[in-house]
Coordinates of C-alpha atoms and ligand atoms in Angstrom, one line a residue:
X1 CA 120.8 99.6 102.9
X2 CA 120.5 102.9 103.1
X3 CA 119.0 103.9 99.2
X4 CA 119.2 101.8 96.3
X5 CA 121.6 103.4 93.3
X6 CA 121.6 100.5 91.2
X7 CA 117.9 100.5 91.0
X8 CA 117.2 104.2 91.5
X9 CA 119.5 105.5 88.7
X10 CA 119.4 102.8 86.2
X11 CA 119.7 103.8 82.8
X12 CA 116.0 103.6 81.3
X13 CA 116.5 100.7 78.7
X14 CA 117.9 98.2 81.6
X15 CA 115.2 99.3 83.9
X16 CA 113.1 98.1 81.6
X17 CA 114.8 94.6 81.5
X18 CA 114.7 94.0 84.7
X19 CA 110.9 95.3 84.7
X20 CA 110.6 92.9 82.1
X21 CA 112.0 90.0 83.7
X22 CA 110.3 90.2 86.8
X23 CA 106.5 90.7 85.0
X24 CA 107.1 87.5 83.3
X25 CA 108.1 85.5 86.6
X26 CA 105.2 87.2 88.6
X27 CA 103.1 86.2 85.3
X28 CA 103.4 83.1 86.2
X29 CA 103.7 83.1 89.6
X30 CA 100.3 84.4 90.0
X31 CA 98.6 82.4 87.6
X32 CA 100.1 79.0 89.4
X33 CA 99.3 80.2 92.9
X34 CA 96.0 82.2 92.5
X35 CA 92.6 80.6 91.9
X36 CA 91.5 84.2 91.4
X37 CA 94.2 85.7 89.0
X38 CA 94.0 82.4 87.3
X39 CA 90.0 83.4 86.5
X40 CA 90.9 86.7 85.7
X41 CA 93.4 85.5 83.2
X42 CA 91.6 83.1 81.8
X43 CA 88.7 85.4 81.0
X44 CA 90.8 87.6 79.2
X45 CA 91.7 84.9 77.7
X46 CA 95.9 85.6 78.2
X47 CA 98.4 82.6 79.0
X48 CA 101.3 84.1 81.2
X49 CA 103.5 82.6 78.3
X50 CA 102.4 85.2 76.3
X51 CA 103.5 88.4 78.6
X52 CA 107.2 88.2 77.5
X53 CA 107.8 92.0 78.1
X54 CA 107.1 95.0 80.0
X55 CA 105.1 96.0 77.4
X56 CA 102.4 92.9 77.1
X57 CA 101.5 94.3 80.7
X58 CA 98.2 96.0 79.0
X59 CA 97.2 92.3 77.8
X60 CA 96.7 91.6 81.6
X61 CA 93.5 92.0 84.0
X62 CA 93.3 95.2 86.4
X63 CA 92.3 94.3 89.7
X64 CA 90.6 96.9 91.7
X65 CA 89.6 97.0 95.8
X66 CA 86.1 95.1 95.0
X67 CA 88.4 91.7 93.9
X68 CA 90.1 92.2 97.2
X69 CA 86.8 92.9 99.3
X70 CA 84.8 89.9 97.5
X71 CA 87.8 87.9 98.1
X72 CA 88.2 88.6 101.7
X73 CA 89.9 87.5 103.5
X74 CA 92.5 84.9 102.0
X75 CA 91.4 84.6 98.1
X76 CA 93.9 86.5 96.8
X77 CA 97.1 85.8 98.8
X78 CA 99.7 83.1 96.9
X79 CA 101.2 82.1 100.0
X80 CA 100.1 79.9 102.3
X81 CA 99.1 81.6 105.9
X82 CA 102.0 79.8 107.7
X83 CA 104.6 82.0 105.2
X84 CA 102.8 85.0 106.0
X85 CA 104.6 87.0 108.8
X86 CA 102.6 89.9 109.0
X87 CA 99.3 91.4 108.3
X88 CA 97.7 94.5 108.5
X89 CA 93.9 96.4 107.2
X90 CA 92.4 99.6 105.9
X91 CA 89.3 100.5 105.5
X92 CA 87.3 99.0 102.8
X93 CA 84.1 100.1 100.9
X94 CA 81.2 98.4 103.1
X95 CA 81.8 95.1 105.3
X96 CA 84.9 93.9 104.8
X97 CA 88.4 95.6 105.2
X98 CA 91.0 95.5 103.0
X99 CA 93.6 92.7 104.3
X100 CA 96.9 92.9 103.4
X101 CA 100.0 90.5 104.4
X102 CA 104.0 90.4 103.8
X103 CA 106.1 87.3 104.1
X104 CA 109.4 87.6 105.2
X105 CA 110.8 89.0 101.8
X106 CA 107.7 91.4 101.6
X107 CA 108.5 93.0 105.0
X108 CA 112.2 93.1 103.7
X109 CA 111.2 94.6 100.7
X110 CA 109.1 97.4 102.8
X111 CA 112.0 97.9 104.9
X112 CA 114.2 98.9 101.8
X113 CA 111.7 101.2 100.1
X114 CA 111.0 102.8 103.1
X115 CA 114.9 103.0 103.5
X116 CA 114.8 104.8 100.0
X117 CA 112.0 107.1 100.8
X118 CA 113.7 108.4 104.3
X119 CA 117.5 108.5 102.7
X120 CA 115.6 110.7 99.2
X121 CA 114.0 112.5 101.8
X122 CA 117.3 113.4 103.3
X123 CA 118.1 111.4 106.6
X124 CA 121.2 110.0 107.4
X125 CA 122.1 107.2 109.6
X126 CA 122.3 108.4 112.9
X127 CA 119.6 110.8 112.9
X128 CA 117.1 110.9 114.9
X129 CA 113.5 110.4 113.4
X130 CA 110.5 111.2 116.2
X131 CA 107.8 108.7 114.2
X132 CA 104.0 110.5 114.6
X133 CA 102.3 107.7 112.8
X134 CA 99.7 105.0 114.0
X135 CA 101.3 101.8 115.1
X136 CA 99.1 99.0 115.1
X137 CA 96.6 97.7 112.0
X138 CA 97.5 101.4 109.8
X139 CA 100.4 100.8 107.9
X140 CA 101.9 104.3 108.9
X141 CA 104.0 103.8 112.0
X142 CA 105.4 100.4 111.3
X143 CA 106.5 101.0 107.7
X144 CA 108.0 104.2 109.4
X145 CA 109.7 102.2 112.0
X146 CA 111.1 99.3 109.3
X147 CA 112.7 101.3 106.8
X148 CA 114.5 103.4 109.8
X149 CA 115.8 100.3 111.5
X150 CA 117.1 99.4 108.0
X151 CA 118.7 102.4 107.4
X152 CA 120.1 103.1 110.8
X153 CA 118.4 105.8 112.2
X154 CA 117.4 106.5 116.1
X155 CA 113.8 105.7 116.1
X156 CA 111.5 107.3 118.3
X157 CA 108.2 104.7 118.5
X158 CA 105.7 107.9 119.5
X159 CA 103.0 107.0 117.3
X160 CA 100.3 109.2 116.4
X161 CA 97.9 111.4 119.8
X162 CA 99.3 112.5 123.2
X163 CA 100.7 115.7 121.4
X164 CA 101.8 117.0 125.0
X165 CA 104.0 114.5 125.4
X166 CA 105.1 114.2 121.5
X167 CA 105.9 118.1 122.0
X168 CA 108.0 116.5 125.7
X169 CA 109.9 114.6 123.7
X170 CA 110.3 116.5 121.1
X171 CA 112.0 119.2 123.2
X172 CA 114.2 116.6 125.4
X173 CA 115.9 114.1 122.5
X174 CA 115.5 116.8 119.7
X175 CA 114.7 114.4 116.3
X176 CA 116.2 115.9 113.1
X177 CA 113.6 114.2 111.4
X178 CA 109.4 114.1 111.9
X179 CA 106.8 111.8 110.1
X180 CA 103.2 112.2 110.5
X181 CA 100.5 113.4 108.6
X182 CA 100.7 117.1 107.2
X183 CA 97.4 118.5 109.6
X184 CA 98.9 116.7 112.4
X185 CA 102.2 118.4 111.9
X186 CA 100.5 121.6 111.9
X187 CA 97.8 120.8 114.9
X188 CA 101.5 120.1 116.9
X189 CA 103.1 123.8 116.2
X190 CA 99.9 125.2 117.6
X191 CA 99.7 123.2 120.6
X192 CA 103.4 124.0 121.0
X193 CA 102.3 127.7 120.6
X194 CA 100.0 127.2 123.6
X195 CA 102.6 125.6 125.4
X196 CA 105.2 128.2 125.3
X197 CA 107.0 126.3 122.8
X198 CA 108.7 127.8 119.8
X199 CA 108.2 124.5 117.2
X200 CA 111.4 126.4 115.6
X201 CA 113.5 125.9 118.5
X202 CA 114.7 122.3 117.8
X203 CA 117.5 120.5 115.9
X204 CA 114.7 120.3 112.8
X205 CA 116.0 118.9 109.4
X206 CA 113.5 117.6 107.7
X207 CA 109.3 116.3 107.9
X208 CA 108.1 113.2 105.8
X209 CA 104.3 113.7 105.2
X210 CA 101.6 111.9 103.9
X211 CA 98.4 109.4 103.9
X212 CA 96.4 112.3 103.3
X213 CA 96.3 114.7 100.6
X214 CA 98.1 118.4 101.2
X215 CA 98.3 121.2 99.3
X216 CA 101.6 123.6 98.8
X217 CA 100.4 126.6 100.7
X218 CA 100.1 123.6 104.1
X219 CA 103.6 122.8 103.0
X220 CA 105.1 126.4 103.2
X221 CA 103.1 127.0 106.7
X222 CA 104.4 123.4 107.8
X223 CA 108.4 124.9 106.8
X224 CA 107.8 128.1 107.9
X225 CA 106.7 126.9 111.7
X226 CA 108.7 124.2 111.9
X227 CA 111.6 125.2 110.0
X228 CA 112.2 122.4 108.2
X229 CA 111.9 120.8 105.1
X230 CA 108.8 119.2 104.2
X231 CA 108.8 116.4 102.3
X232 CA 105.5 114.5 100.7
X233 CA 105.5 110.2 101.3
X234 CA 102.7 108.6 99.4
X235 CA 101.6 104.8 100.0
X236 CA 98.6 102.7 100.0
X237 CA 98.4 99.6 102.0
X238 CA 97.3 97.1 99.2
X239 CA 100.6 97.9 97.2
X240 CA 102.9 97.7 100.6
X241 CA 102.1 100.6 102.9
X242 CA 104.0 103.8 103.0
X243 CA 107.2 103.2 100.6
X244 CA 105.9 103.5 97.1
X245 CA 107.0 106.9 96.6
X246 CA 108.9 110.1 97.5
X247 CA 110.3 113.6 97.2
X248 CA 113.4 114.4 97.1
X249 CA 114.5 117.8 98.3
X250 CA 114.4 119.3 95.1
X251 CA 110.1 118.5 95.5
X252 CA 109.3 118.6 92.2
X253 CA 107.4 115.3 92.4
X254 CA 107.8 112.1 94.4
X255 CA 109.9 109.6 92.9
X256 CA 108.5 106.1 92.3
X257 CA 110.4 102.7 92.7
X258 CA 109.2 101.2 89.3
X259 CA 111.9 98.8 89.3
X260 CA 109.3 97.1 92.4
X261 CA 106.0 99.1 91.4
X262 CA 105.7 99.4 88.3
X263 CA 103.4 102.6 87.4
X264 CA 100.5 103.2 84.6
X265 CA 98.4 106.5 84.3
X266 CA 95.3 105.5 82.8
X267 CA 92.1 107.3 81.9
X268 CA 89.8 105.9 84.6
X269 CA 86.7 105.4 82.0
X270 CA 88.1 104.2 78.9
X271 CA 91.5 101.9 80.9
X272 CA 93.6 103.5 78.3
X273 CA 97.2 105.1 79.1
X274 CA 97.0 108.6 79.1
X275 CA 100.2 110.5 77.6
X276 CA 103.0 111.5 79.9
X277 CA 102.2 114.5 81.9
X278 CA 98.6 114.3 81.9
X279 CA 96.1 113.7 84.5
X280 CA 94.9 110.1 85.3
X281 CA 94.4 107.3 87.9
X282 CA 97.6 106.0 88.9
X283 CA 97.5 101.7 88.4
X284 CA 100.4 100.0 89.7
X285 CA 101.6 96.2 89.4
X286 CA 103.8 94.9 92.5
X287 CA 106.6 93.4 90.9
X288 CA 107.9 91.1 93.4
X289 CA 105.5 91.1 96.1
X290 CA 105.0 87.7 97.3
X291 CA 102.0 87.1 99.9
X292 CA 99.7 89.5 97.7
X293 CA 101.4 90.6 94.4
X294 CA 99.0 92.6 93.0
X295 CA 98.2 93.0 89.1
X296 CA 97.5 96.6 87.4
X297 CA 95.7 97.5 91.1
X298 CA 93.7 100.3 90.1
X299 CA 94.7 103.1 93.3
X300 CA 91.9 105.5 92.4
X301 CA 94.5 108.1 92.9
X302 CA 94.7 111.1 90.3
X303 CA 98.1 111.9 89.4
X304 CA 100.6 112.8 86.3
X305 CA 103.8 111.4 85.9
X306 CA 107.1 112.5 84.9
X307 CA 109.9 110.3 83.6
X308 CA 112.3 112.9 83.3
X309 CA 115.9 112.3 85.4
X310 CA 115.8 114.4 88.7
X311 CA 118.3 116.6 89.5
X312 CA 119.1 114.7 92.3
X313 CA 120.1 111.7 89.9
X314 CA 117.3 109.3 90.2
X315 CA 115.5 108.4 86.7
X316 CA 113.0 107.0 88.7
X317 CA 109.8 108.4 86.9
X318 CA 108.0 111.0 89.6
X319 CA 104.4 111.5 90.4
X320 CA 102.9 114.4 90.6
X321 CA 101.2 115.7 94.5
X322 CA 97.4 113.4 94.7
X323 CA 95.0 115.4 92.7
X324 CA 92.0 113.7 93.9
X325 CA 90.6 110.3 93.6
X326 CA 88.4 108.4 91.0
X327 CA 85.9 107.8 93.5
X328 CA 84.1 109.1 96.7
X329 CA 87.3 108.2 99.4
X330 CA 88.2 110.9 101.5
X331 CA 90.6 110.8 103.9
X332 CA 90.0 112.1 107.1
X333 CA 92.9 112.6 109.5
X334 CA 95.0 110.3 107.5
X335 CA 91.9 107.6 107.7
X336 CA 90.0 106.6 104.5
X337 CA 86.7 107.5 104.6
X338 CA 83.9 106.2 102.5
X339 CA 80.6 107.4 102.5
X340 CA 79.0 103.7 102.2
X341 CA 80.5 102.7 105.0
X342 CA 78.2 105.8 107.1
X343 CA 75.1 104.8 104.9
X344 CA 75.6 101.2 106.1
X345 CA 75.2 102.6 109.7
X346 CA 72.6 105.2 108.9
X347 CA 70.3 102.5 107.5
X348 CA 70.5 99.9 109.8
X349 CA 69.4 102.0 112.4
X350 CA 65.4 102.3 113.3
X351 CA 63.9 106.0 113.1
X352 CA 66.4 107.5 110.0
X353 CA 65.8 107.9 106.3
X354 CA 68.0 106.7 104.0
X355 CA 69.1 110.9 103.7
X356 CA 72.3 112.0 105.1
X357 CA 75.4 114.8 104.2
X358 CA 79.0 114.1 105.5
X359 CA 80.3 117.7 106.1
X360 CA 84.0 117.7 106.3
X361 CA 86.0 120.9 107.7
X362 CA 89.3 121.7 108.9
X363 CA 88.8 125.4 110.7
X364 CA 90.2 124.6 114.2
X365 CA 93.3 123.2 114.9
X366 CA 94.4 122.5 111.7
X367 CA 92.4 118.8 112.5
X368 CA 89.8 117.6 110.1
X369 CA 86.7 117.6 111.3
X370 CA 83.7 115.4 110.4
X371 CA 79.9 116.4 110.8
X372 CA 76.8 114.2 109.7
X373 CA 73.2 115.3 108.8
X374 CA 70.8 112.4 109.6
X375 CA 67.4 112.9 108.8
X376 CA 65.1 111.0 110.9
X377 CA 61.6 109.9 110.1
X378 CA 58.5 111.9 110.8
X379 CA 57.1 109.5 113.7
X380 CA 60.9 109.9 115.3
X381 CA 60.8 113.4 115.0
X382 CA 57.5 113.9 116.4
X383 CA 58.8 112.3 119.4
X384 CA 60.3 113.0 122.4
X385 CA 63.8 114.8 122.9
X386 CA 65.4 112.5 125.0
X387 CA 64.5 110.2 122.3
X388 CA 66.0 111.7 119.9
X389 CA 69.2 112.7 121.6
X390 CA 69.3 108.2 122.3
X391 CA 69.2 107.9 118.9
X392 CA 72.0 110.7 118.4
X393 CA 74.1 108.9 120.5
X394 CA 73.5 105.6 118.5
X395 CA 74.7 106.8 115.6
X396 CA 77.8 108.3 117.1
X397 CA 79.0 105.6 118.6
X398 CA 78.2 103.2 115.7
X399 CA 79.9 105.5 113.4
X400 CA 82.7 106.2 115.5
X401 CA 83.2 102.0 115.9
X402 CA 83.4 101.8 111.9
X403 CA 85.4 104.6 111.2
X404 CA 87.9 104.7 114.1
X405 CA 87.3 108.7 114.1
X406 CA 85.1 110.7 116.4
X407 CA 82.6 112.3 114.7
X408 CA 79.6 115.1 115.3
X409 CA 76.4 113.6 114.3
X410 CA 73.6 115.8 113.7
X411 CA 69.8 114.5 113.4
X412 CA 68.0 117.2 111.1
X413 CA 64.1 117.3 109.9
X414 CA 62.2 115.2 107.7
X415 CA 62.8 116.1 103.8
X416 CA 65.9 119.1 104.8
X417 CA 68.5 117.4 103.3
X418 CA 68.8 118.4 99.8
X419 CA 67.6 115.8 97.5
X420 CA 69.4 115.0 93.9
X421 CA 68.0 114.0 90.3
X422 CA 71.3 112.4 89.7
X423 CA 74.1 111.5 92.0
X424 CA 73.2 112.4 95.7
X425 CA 76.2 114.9 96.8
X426 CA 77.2 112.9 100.0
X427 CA 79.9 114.7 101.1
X428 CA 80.6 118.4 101.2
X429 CA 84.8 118.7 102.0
X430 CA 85.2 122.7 102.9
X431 CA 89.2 121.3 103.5
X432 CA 90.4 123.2 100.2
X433 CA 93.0 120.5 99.2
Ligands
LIG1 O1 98.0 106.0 104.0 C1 99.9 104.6 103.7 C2 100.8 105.8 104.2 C3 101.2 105.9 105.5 C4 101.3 106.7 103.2 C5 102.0 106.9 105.9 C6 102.1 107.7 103.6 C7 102.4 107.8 104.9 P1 96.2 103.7 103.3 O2 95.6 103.9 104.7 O3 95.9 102.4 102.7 O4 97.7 103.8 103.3 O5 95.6 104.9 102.4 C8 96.0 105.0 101.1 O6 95.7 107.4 101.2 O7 95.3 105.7 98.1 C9 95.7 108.0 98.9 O8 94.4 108.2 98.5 C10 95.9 108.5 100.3 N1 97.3 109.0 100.5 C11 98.4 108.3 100.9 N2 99.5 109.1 100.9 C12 99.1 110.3 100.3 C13 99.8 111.5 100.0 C14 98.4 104.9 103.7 N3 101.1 111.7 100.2 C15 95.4 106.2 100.5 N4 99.0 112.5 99.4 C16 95.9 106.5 99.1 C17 97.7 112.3 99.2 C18 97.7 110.2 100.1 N5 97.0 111.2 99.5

């Protein structure tokens, strides 16, 4: 498989058959298999004989990252464990993580949209790809890795640190293609720089970025050092991972495989669609997932959509480049951030206040970096230094255990960190994306 014509280009009215079709099945699917879509239903009061077409998809539930967090970790899985093949976690709000897992037709169905995503993107079989994403629990390197094995590329398993040696390899098997995230690819040309490498001087063709969000003025630095095309790949590991949409090199939005995720832009207070082309949170419903399907799964993520054919030939509608998010994420370095899951440290911890500022920046290196403002108590702060550098320390390292990210922590005074009449500002992001 290397892309998917049939389902890619299909004509809009049998799209929406097959969309059709395959809501009804999962319908009941869900509802047979699920204690908790089974509740959810039921309190809405909808049968899944009633969803007969694509359309009846408003009568259902959304289901949103607190069902999968208060359901953690097997409540809302249809499979039993033994089917399940694969598993992997992101970062949740506070305590739990997100779990996700993929039978043996899920993983095949990742393989093939990832497939989709690296053939719109412009590979061909027999390229080389030099893969720059985590391996291992982030859903980055291995849905990478699956959808190249599928569509026959030369994989190249780097994963994501050790730049010398990324920049090594680079230079000595020379990949046409690179996938990382968009500040990593930039953090590599200048270390190249430093190194005496020209990042130009390779057999470049084309970069697929993502996980984090990147604006166009990173894009034309990104071609203009690497000399490349660069290409945007957006994902979230509830829905499947990397593989739920794409550019093309035409980039005037990243096509979406509604044929398998099937798209809604809502208006995140009132749940209503918003018209084509306007801003709103992007809600999708996994089709034919089978470990997790997931039902209207509110992403957070701000987009508009576009269900104009491409000039490439895909009517697959297109989202536009992340806007933002509905609620306080941020992603740092290609990790998801929340602030609750700092506060949970920060509070649990003798000698703070319940006060703190995330401070995010990206002014060396192209890397996002993270800084937090900890007020401590009076009676800590009247103390002694190398108590307070102890509890510095504590922080850190507890922070840096939760987040998977090193991080500056900063203890400030009692009563310095602005306080708020309504919602306290958390986070300060001086990123401009
Ligand atoms: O980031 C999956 C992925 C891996 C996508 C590799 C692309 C490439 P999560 O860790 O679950 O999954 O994070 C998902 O990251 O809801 C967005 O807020 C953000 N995100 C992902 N791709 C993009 C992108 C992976 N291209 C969350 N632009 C999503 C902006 C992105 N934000």
């Amino acid at each position: 498989m290397i892309w998917n014509e049939k389902f890619e280009c299909m004509a809009p009215a049998e799209l929406k058959q097959v969309q059709s079709e395959r809501l009804k099945k999962l319908a009941a699917y869900v509802y047979k298999n699920c204690k908790v879509y089974k509740d959810k239903f039921d309190k809405a009061t909808v049968k899944p004989d009633k969803i007969n077409s694509i359309d009846d998809i408003k009568r259902l539930p959304f289901t949103t990252k607190v069902d999968m967090r208060d359901n953690y970790p097997y409540g809302l899985f249809c499979m039993d464990q033994k089917d399940v093949k694969e598993i992997h976690v992101s970062s949740g709000t506070t305590g739990n993580p997100t779990l996700v897992g993929y039978t043996k037709d899920d993983l095949k169905l990742w393989s093939e949209v990832m497939a989709r995503c690296l053939a719109c993107a412009g590979a061909e079989p027999g390229d080389t790809v030099q893969n720059a994403y985590g391996y291992g629990l982030f859903t980055g390197g291995l849905g990478v890795h699956y959808g190249g094995l599928e569509m026959g590329l030369r994989i190249i398993p780097m994963s994501s640190g050790q730049t010398q040696r990324q920049l090594k390899i680079m230079q000595d098997f020379k990949p046409k293609i690179i996938t990382c995230t968009p500040s990593y690819a930039l953090y590599m040309a200048e270390e190249a720089k430093d190194m005496g490498i020209d990042p130009k001087n390779g057999n470049w063709k084309i970069g697929v970025f993502g996980a984090e969000p990147w604006t166009e003025k990173m894009r034309d630095e990104i071609e203009a050092v690497w000399n490349m095309l660069a290409t945007d790949i957006y994902g979230l590991s509830e829905i499947i991972g990397p593989g739920v949409a794409q550019e093309c090199p035409h980039k005037k939005g990243l096509h979406l495989f509604s044929d398998v995720f099937y798209p809604e832009i809502i208006d995140p207070d009132t749940g209503e669609s918003v018209k084509e082309g306007q801003d709103g949170e992007l809600v999708i419903t996994t089709l034919t997932k089978q470990a997790i399907p997931l039902i209207r799964y509110r992403t957070r993520d701000l987009v508009s959509i576009n269900c104009e054919k491409c000039k490439c030939g895909r009517t697959s509608p297109r989202i536009s480049k992340i806007k933002g998010r509905t609620d306080d994420m941020i992603v740092v370095r290609g990790i998801n951030v929340f602030p609750s899951q700092i506060e949970h440290v920060i509070l649990g911890i003798e000698g703070t206040e319940p006060h703190y500022q995330i401070i995010v920046d990206r002014q060396q290196h192209h890397l996002d970096e993270v800084e937090v403002l900890v007020e401590v108590n009076s009676k800590m702060f009247s103390d002694e230094v190398k108590k307070l550098e102890e509890l510095r320390r504590k922080i850190k390292k507890e922070i840096e255990t939760v987040l998977s990210i090193g991080v500056k922590v900063t203890l400030v005074e009692p009563k310095t960190i602005e306080r708020s009449m309504g919602k306290a500002k958390r986070v300060i992001d001086k990123r401009q994306i």
